[in-house]
PDB file of C-alpha atoms in Angstrom:
ATOM      1  CA  THR A   1       0.272   0.037  -0.222  1.00 72.00           C
ATOM      2  CA  LEU A   2       2.829   2.583   1.279  1.00 74.00           C
ATOM      3  CA  PHE A   3       5.023   0.940  -2.712  1.00 73.00           C
ATOM      4  CA  LEU A   4       1.832   2.120  -4.524  1.00 76.00           C
ATOM      5  CA  THR A   5       1.032   5.480  -2.850  1.00 76.00           C
ATOM      6  CA  VAL A   6       4.058   7.223  -3.458  1.00 73.00           C
ATOM      7  CA  SER A   7       3.533   5.238  -6.974  1.00 71.00           C
ATOM      8  CA  GLY A   8       0.521   6.840  -8.190  1.00 72.00           C
ATOM      9  CA  GLY A   9      -0.769   3.191  -7.679  1.00 74.00           C
ATOM     10  CA  LEU A  10      -2.867   3.844  -5.843  1.00 78.00           C
ATOM     11  CA  GLU A  11      -5.561   7.130  -4.467  1.00 80.00           C
ATOM     12  CA  TRP A  12      -3.492   8.210  -1.245  1.00 75.00           C
ATOM     13  CA  GLY A  13      -7.680   9.312   0.334  1.00 79.00           C
ATOM     14  CA  LYS A  14      -8.096   5.587  -0.637  1.00 83.00           C
ATOM     15  CA  ALA A  15      -4.964   4.918   0.992  1.00 81.00           C
ATOM     16  CA  ALA A  16      -5.307   6.940   4.287  1.00 82.00           C
ATOM     17  CA  GLY A  17      -9.085   6.313   5.131  1.00 84.00           C
ATOM     18  CA  PRO A  18      -9.458   3.291   6.872  1.00 86.00           C
ATOM     19  CA  VAL A  19      -5.482   5.103   8.669  1.00 83.00           C
ATOM     20  CA  VAL A  20      -7.436   7.760   9.758  1.00 85.00           C
ATOM     21  CA  LYS A  21     -10.033   6.076  11.335  1.00 88.00           C
ATOM     22  CA  LEU A  22      -7.529   4.319  13.346  1.00 88.00           C
ATOM     23  CA  ASP A  23      -6.152   5.949  14.624  1.00 89.00           C
ATOM     24  CA  LEU A  24      -5.232  10.726  13.923  1.00 88.00           C
ATOM     25  CA  TYR A  25      -2.073   9.545  15.037  1.00 91.00           C
ATOM     26  CA  TYR A  26      -1.629   6.511  12.222  1.00 88.00           C
ATOM     27  CA  GLY A  27      -3.738   9.594   9.305  1.00 86.00           C
ATOM     28  CA  PHE A  28       0.045  11.937  11.012  1.00 89.00           C
ATOM     29  CA  VAL A  29       2.808   9.825   9.952  1.00 89.00           C
ATOM     30  CA  TRP A  30       1.204   8.587   7.134  1.00 85.00           C
ATOM     31  CA  LEU A  31       0.610  11.891   5.406  1.00 86.00           C
ATOM     32  CA  CYS A  32       4.876  12.653   6.634  1.00 89.00           C
ATOM     33  CA  TYR A  33       5.657   9.134   5.133  1.00 86.00           C
ATOM     34  CA  ILE A  34       3.973  10.459   2.043  1.00 84.00           C
ATOM     35  CA  ALA A  35       5.679  13.747   2.056  1.00 85.00           C
ATOM     36  CA  PHE A  36       8.987  12.806   2.612  1.00 84.00           C
ATOM     37  CA  MET A  37       8.883  10.499   0.047  1.00 82.00           C
ATOM     38  CA  VAL A  38       7.887  12.900  -2.439  1.00 79.00           C
ATOM     39  CA  PHE A  39       9.393  15.634  -1.041  1.00 82.00           C
ATOM     40  CA  GLY A  40      12.310  14.235  -0.540  1.00 81.00           C
ATOM     41  CA  LEU A  41      13.361  10.703  -1.039  1.00 79.00           C
ATOM     42  CA  LEU A  42      12.253  10.942  -4.094  1.00 80.00           C
ATOM     43  CA  ASN A  43      13.634  14.178  -5.367  1.00 85.00           C
ATOM     44  CA  VAL A  44      17.119  13.549  -4.667  1.00 86.00           C
ATOM     45  CA  LEU A  45      17.101  10.155  -6.398  1.00 85.00           C
ATOM     46  CA  THR A  46      15.546  11.751  -9.703  1.00 88.00           C
ATOM     47  CA  GLY A  47      18.852  14.719  -8.883  1.00 90.00           C
ATOM     48  CA  VAL A  48      21.545  11.794  -8.733  1.00 90.00           C
ATOM     49  CA  PHE A  49      20.499   9.976 -11.734  1.00 91.00           C
ATOM     50  CA  VAL A  50      20.423  13.460 -12.945  1.00 91.00           C
ATOM     51  CA  GLU A  51      23.462  14.241 -12.793  1.00 90.00           C
ATOM     52  CA  THR A  52      25.159  11.336 -13.828  1.00 88.00           C
ATOM     53  CA  ALA A  53      23.577  11.446 -17.128  1.00 84.00           C
ATOM     54  CA  MET A  54      24.939  15.639 -16.591  1.00 83.00           C
ATOM     55  CA  SER A  55      28.473  14.107 -16.583  1.00 81.00           C
ATOM     56  CA  ALA A  56      28.797  11.208 -18.587  1.00 78.00           C
ATOM     57  CA  MET A  57      27.390  14.060 -21.433  1.00 76.00           C
ATOM     58  CA  ASN A  58      30.292  15.770 -19.830  1.00 74.00           C
ATOM     59  CA  GLY A  59      32.996  12.526 -20.709  1.00 72.00           C
ATOM     60  CA  ASP A  60      32.197  12.443 -23.976  1.00 76.00           C
ATOM     61  CA  ARG A  61      32.459  15.803 -24.677  1.00 76.00           C
ATOM     62  CA  ASP A  62      35.707  16.500 -23.713  1.00 77.00           C
ATOM     63  CA  ASN A  63      36.279  13.003 -24.859  1.00 77.00           C
ATOM     64  CA  MET A  64      35.593  13.793 -28.632  1.00 82.00           C
ATOM     65  CA  ILE A  65      37.487  17.498 -28.558  1.00 84.00           C
ATOM     66  CA  GLN A  66      40.457  15.697 -27.113  1.00 82.00           C
ATOM     67  CA  ALA A  67      39.972  13.275 -30.416  1.00 82.00           C
ATOM     68  CA  GLN A  68      39.921  15.624 -32.874  1.00 84.00           C
ATOM     69  CA  LEU A  69      42.527  17.750 -32.097  1.00 88.00           C
ATOM     70  CA  GLU A  70      44.540  14.675 -31.601  1.00 88.00           C
ATOM     71  CA  GLU A  71      44.103  14.698 -35.446  1.00 84.00           C
ATOM     72  CA  ARG A  72      44.189  18.483 -36.572  1.00 83.00           C
ATOM     73  CA  GLU A  73      47.996  17.157 -35.728  1.00 86.00           C
ATOM     74  CA  SER A  74      48.323  14.350 -37.016  1.00 84.00           C
ATOM     75  CA  LEU A  75      46.637  16.479 -40.040  1.00 79.00           C
ATOM     76  CA  ILE A  76      49.562  19.163 -39.512  1.00 80.00           C
ATOM     77  CA  LYS A  77      52.449  16.374 -39.020  1.00 84.00           C
ATOM     78  CA  ALA A  78      51.383  14.836 -41.998  1.00 79.00           C
ATOM     79  CA  ILE A  79      51.444  17.530 -44.287  1.00 75.00           C
ATOM     80  CA  THR A  80      54.394  18.510 -42.327  1.00 79.00           C
ATOM     81  CA  THR A  81      55.798  15.623 -43.809  1.00 77.00           C
ATOM     82  CA  VAL A  82      55.051  16.289 -47.209  1.00 74.00           C
ATOM     83  CA  PHE A  83      56.969  20.056 -46.873  1.00 72.00           C
ATOM     84  CA  ILE A  84      60.240  18.089 -45.630  1.00 75.00           C
ATOM     85  CA  LYS A  85      59.988  15.606 -48.978  1.00 72.00           C
ATOM     86  CA  SER A  86      59.391  18.132 -51.293  1.00 71.00           C
ATOM     87  CA  ALA A  87      61.528  20.867 -50.697  1.00 67.00           C
ATOM     88  CA  LYS A  88      64.389  20.698 -53.516  1.00 63.00           C
ATOM     89  CA  GLU A  89      68.430  20.276 -51.587  1.00 62.00           C
ATOM     90  CA  GLY A  90      66.909  19.387 -47.784  1.00 63.00           C
ATOM     91  CA  SER A  91      67.186  23.649 -47.842  1.00 66.00           C
ATOM     92  CA  GLY A  92      64.220  23.585 -45.693  1.00 67.00           C
ATOM     93  CA  HIS A  93      62.314  26.660 -48.411  1.00 75.00           C
ATOM     94  CA  ILE A  94      60.015  25.409 -51.036  1.00 76.00           C
ATOM     95  CA  THR A  95      58.813  27.316 -54.246  1.00 77.00           C
ATOM     96  CA  GLU A  96      56.417  28.831 -55.221  1.00 78.00           C
ATOM     97  CA  GLU A  97      56.944  26.140 -58.623  1.00 81.00           C
ATOM     98  CA  GLU A  98      57.534  23.818 -55.893  1.00 79.00           C
ATOM     99  CA  MET A  99      53.941  25.161 -54.071  1.00 79.00           C
ATOM    100  CA  ASP A 100      52.191  23.367 -57.048  1.00 82.00           C
ATOM    101  CA  VAL A 101      53.148  20.195 -57.554  1.00 81.00           C
ATOM    102  CA  ILE A 102      52.810  19.141 -54.004  1.00 81.00           C
ATOM    103  CA  LEU A 103      48.964  20.924 -54.123  1.00 81.00           C
ATOM    104  CA  GLN A 104      48.339  18.353 -57.427  1.00 85.00           C
ATOM    105  CA  ASP A 105      49.138  15.395 -54.959  1.00 83.00           C
ATOM    106  CA  PRO A 106      45.929  14.300 -54.065  1.00 86.00           C
ATOM    107  CA  GLU A 107      46.971  12.707 -50.599  1.00 83.00           C
ATOM    108  CA  VAL A 108      47.639  16.719 -49.318  1.00 80.00           C
ATOM    109  CA  VAL A 109      44.123  18.111 -50.850  1.00 82.00           C
ATOM    110  CA  ALA A 110      42.774  15.610 -48.330  1.00 83.00           C
ATOM    111  CA  TYR A 111      44.901  16.020 -45.356  1.00 79.00           C
ATOM    112  CA  PHE A 112      44.137  20.228 -46.266  1.00 78.00           C
ATOM    113  CA  SER A 113      41.210  19.764 -46.182  1.00 82.00           C
ATOM    114  CA  ALA A 114      40.669  17.425 -43.829  1.00 80.00           C
ATOM    115  CA  ILE A 115      41.846  20.797 -41.730  1.00 76.00           C
ATOM    116  CA  GLY A 116      40.312  22.601 -44.105  1.00 78.00           C
ATOM    117  CA  VAL A 117      41.989  24.751 -45.726  1.00 78.00           C
ATOM    118  CA  ASP A 118      41.484  24.986 -49.239  1.00 81.00           C
ATOM    119  CA  THR A 119      44.066  24.560 -51.428  1.00 77.00           C
ATOM    120  CA  THR A 120      44.048  27.778 -53.428  1.00 77.00           C
ATOM    121  CA  GLU A 121      44.356  28.737 -49.491  1.00 78.00           C
ATOM    122  CA  ALA A 122      47.171  27.503 -49.388  1.00 73.00           C
ATOM    123  CA  MET A 123      48.875  29.311 -52.216  1.00 74.00           C
ATOM    124  CA  GLY A 124      48.441  32.667 -50.603  1.00 76.00           C
ATOM    125  CA  PRO A 125      51.163  33.167 -49.295  1.00 72.00           C
ATOM    126  CA  PHE A 126      53.247  33.064 -52.546  1.00 69.00           C
ATOM    127  CA  GLN A 127      50.404  35.231 -54.586  1.00 71.00           C
ATOM    128  CA  LEU A 128      51.005  37.388 -51.123  1.00 67.00           C
ATOM    129  CA  LEU A 129      55.495  38.358 -52.072  1.00 60.00           C
TER     130      LEU A 129
END
């Protein structure tokens, strides 16, 4: 009967009626029990579940951000490796013609696209100079 009244399976008035007929004191105890369960214990349990769900969501978001940053870093390292290999004579400098050749490679174009750089934007520094 107590579980049914708290969970909504039985109306409080129907369950409390016979208890109040025994003694008014028992009716007061019944009312205190219902108030404690509804306003106290159930709200605490709901809060615990919500807090657990929020912390799981924040953990997932942090993991996604970290994974995206690591992926971006690995793409930048791959592009750096391509540039180092493409520089003639190990000079560490790339000419505009060498850059044109590099940007013809579909793999390099895919790397630039993955980090959000268009190949026309990659040629920008040469055009500025």
